[in-house]
mmCIF file of C-alpha atoms in Angstrom:
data_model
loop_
_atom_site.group_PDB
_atom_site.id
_atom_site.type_symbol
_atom_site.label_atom_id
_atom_site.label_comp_id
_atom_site.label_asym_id
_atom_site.label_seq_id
_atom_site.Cartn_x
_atom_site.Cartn_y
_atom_site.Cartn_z
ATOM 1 C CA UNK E 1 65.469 65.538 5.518
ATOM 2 C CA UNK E 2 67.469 63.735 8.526
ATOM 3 C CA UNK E 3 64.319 62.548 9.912
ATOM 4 C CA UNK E 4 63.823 60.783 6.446
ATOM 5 C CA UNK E 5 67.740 59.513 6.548
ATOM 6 C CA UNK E 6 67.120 57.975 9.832
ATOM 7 C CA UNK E 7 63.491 56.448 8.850
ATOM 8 C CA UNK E 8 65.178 54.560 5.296
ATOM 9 C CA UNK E 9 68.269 53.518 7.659
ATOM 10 C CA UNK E 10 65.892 51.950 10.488
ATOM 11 C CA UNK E 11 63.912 50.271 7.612
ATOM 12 C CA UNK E 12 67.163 49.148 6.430
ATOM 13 C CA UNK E 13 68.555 47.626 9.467
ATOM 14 C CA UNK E 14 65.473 46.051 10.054
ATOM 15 C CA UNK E 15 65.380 44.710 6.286
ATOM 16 C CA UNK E 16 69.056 43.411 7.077
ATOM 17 C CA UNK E 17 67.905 42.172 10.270
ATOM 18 C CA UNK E 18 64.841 39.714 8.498
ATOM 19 C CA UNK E 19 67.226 38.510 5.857
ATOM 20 C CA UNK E 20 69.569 37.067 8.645
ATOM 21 C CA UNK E 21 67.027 35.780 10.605
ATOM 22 C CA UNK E 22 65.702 34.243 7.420
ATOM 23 C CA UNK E 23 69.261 32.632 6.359
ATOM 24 C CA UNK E 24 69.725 32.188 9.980
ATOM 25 C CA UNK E 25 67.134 29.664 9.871
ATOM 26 C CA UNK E 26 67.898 28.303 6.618
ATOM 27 C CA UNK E 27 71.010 27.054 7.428
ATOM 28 C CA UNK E 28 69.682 25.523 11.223
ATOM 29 C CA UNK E 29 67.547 23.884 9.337
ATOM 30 C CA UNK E 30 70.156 21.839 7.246
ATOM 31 C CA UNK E 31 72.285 20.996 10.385
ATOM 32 C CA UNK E 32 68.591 19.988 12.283
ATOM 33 C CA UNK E 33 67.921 17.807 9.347
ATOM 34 C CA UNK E 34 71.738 16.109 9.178
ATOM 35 C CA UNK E 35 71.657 15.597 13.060
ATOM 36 C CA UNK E 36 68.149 13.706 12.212
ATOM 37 C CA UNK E 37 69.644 11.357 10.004
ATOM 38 C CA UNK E 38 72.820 10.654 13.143
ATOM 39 C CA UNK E 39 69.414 9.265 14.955
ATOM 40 C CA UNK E 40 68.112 7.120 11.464
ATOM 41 C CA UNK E 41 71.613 5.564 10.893
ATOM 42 C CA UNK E 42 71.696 4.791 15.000
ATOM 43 C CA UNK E 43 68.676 2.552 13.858
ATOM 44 C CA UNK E 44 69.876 1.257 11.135
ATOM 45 C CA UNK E 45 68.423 2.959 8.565
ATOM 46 C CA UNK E 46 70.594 4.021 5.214
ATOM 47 C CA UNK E 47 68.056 5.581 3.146
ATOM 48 C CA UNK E 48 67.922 8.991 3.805
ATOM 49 C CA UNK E 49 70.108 10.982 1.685
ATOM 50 C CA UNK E 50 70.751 14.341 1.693
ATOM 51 C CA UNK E 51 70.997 16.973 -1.139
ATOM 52 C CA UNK E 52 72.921 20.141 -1.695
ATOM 53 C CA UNK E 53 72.336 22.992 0.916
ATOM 54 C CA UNK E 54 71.948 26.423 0.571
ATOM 55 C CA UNK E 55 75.799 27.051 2.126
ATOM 56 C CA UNK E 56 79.096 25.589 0.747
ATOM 57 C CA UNK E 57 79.815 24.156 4.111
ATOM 58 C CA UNK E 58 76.295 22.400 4.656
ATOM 59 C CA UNK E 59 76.264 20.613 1.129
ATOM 60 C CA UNK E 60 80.129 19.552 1.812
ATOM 61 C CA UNK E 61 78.799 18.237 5.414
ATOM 62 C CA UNK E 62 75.572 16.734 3.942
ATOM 63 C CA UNK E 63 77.730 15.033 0.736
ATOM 64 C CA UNK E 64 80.368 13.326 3.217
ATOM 65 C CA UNK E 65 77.113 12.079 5.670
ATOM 66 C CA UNK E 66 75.814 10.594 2.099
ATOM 67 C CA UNK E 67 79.195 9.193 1.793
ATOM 68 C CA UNK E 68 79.354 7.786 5.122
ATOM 69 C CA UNK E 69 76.005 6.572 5.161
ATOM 70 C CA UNK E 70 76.852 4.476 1.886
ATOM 71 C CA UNK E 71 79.747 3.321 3.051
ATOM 72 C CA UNK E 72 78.530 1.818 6.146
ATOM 73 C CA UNK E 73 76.091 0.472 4.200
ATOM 74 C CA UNK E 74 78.389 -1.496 2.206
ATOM 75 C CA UNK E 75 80.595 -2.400 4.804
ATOM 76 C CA UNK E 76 77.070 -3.813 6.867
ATOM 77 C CA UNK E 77 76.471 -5.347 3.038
ATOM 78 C CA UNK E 78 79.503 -7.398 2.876
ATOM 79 C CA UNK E 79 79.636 -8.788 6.448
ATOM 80 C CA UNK E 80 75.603 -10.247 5.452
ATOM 81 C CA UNK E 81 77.067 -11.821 2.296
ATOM 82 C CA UNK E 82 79.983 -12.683 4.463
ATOM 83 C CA UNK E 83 77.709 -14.794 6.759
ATOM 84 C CA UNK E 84 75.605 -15.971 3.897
ATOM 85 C CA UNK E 85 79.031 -17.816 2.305
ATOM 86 C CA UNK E 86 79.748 -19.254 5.721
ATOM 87 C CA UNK E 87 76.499 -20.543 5.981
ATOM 88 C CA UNK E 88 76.587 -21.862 2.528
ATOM 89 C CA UNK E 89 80.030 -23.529 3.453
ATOM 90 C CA UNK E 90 78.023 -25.180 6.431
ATOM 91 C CA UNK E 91 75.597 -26.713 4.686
ATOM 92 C CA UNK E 92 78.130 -28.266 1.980
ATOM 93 C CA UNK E 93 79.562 -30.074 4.731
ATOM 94 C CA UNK E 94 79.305 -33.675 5.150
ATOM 95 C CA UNK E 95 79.766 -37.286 3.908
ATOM 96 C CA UNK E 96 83.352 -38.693 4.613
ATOM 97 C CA UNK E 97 85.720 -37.985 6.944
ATOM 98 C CA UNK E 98 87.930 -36.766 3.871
ATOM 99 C CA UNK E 99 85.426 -34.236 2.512
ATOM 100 C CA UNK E 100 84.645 -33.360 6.555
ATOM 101 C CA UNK E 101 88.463 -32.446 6.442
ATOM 102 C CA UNK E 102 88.540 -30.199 3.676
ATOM 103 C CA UNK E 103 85.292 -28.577 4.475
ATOM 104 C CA UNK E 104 86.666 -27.825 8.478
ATOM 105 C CA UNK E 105 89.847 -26.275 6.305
ATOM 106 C CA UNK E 106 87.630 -24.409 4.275
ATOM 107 C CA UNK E 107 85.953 -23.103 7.338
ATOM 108 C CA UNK E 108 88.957 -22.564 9.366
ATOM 109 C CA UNK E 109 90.096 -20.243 6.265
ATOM 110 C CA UNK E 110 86.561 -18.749 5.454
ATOM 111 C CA UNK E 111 86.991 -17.503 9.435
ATOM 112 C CA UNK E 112 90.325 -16.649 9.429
ATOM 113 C CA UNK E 113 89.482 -14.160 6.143
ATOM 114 C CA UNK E 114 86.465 -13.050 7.802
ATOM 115 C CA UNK E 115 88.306 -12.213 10.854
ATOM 116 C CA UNK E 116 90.626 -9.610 8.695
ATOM 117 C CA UNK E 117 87.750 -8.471 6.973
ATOM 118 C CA UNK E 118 85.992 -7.939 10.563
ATOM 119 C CA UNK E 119 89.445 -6.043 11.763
ATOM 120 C CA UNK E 120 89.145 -4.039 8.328
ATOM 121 C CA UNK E 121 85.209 -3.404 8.586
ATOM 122 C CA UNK E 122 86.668 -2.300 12.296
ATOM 123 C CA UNK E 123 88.921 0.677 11.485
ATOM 124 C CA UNK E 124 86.904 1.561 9.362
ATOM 125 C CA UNK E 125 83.904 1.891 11.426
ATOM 126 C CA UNK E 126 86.045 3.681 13.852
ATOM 127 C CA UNK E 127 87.178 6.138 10.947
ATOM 128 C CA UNK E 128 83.744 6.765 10.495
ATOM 129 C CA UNK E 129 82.843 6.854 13.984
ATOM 130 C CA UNK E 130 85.653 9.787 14.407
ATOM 131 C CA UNK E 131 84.543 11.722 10.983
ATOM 132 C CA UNK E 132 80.583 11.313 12.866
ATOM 133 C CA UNK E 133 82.278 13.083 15.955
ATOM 134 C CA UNK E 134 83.714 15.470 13.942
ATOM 135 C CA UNK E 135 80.701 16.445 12.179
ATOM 136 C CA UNK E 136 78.828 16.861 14.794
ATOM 137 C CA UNK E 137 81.521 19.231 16.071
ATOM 138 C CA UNK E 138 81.139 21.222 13.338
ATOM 139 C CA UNK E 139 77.363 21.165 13.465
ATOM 140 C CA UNK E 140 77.249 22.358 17.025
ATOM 141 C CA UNK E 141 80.359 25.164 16.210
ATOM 142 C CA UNK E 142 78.219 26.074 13.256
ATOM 143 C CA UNK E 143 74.950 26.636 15.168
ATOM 144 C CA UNK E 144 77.017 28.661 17.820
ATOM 145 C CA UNK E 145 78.354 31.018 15.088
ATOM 146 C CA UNK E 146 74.460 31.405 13.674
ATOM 147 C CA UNK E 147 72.848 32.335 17.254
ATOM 148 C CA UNK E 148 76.113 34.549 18.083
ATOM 149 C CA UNK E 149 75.048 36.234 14.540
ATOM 150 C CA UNK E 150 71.440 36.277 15.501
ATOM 151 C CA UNK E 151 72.441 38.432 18.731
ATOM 152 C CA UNK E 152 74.710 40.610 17.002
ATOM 153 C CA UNK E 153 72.066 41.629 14.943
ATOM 154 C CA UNK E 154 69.572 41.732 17.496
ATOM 155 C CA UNK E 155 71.990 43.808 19.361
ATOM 156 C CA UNK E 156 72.530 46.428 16.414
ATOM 157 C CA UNK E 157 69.109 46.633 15.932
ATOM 158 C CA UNK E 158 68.134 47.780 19.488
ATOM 159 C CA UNK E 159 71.161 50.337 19.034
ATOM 160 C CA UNK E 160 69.437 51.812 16.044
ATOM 161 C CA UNK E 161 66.295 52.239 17.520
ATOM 162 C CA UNK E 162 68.427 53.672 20.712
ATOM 163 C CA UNK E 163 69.735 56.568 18.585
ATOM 164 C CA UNK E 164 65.952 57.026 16.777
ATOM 165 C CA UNK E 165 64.727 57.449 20.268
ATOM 166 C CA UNK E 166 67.121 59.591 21.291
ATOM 167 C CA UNK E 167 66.526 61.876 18.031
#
């Protein structure tokens, strides 16, 4: 009857033990994938979005990289359309020296509003810059906590099948 106790625990533990290394991977996985996308947006690319993950943690992580990826998006967005009016200003210029006036004014003040929008745009990428670092952070603290897991259970495992030997 012990002998059977000790069998259905071992099987047990080494159920539990699959099942972590299982989620264990799961949730690697997700953090792989996010740090992927660090390398896509690096290169300029703001398509990749991500979905909900199989932790609370992951989906929050992988909805604010979504977020951040949009943002930057728009903020990369508005400085195009922002160089697209200034050219368009350019081109309007001409003629007299009266109209040559207004359109250096109009210039002058297109700059001077593209300059704040430029400072703007630049806290913000910063802010974004410092959430990135932050993430990442958490990514690497996250996969530490997984592999410290992962040994634990590795660990109990080789105790169990200590004490079955020693039975």
């Amino acid at each position: 009857l012990i002998g059977y106790v000790f069998i259905g625990l071992a099987v047990l533990i080494l159920v539990m033990a699959v099942v972590d290394v299982i989620i264990s991977n799961r949730v690697s996985k997700g953090f792989k994938q996010l740090a992927s996308g660090c390398e896509l947006i690096a290169r300029g690319d703001f398509t990749k979005k991500y979905a909900d993950s199989y932790t609370k943690e992951l989906s929050m992580l992988a909805n604010g990289f979504n977020l951040f990826s949009e943002r930057l998006q728009n903020i990369i967005l508005s400085m195009k359309q922002s160089k697209i009016s200034l050219n368009d200003a350019g081109s309007k210029l001409g003629g007299t020296t009266r109209d040559a006036k207004k359109a250096i004014e109009q210039i002058s003040s297109s700059i001077r509003s593209w300059g704040e929008n430029l400072k703007s745009q630049n806290g913000s990428v910063e802010q974004t810059s410092q959430s990135v670092a932050k993430i990442l952070q958490s990514i690497h603290s996250l996969e530490k906590l997984v592999s410290e897991q992962a040994e634990s259970v590795s660990g109990a495992s080789s105790a169990v099948e200590q004490m079955i030997g020693n039975i």
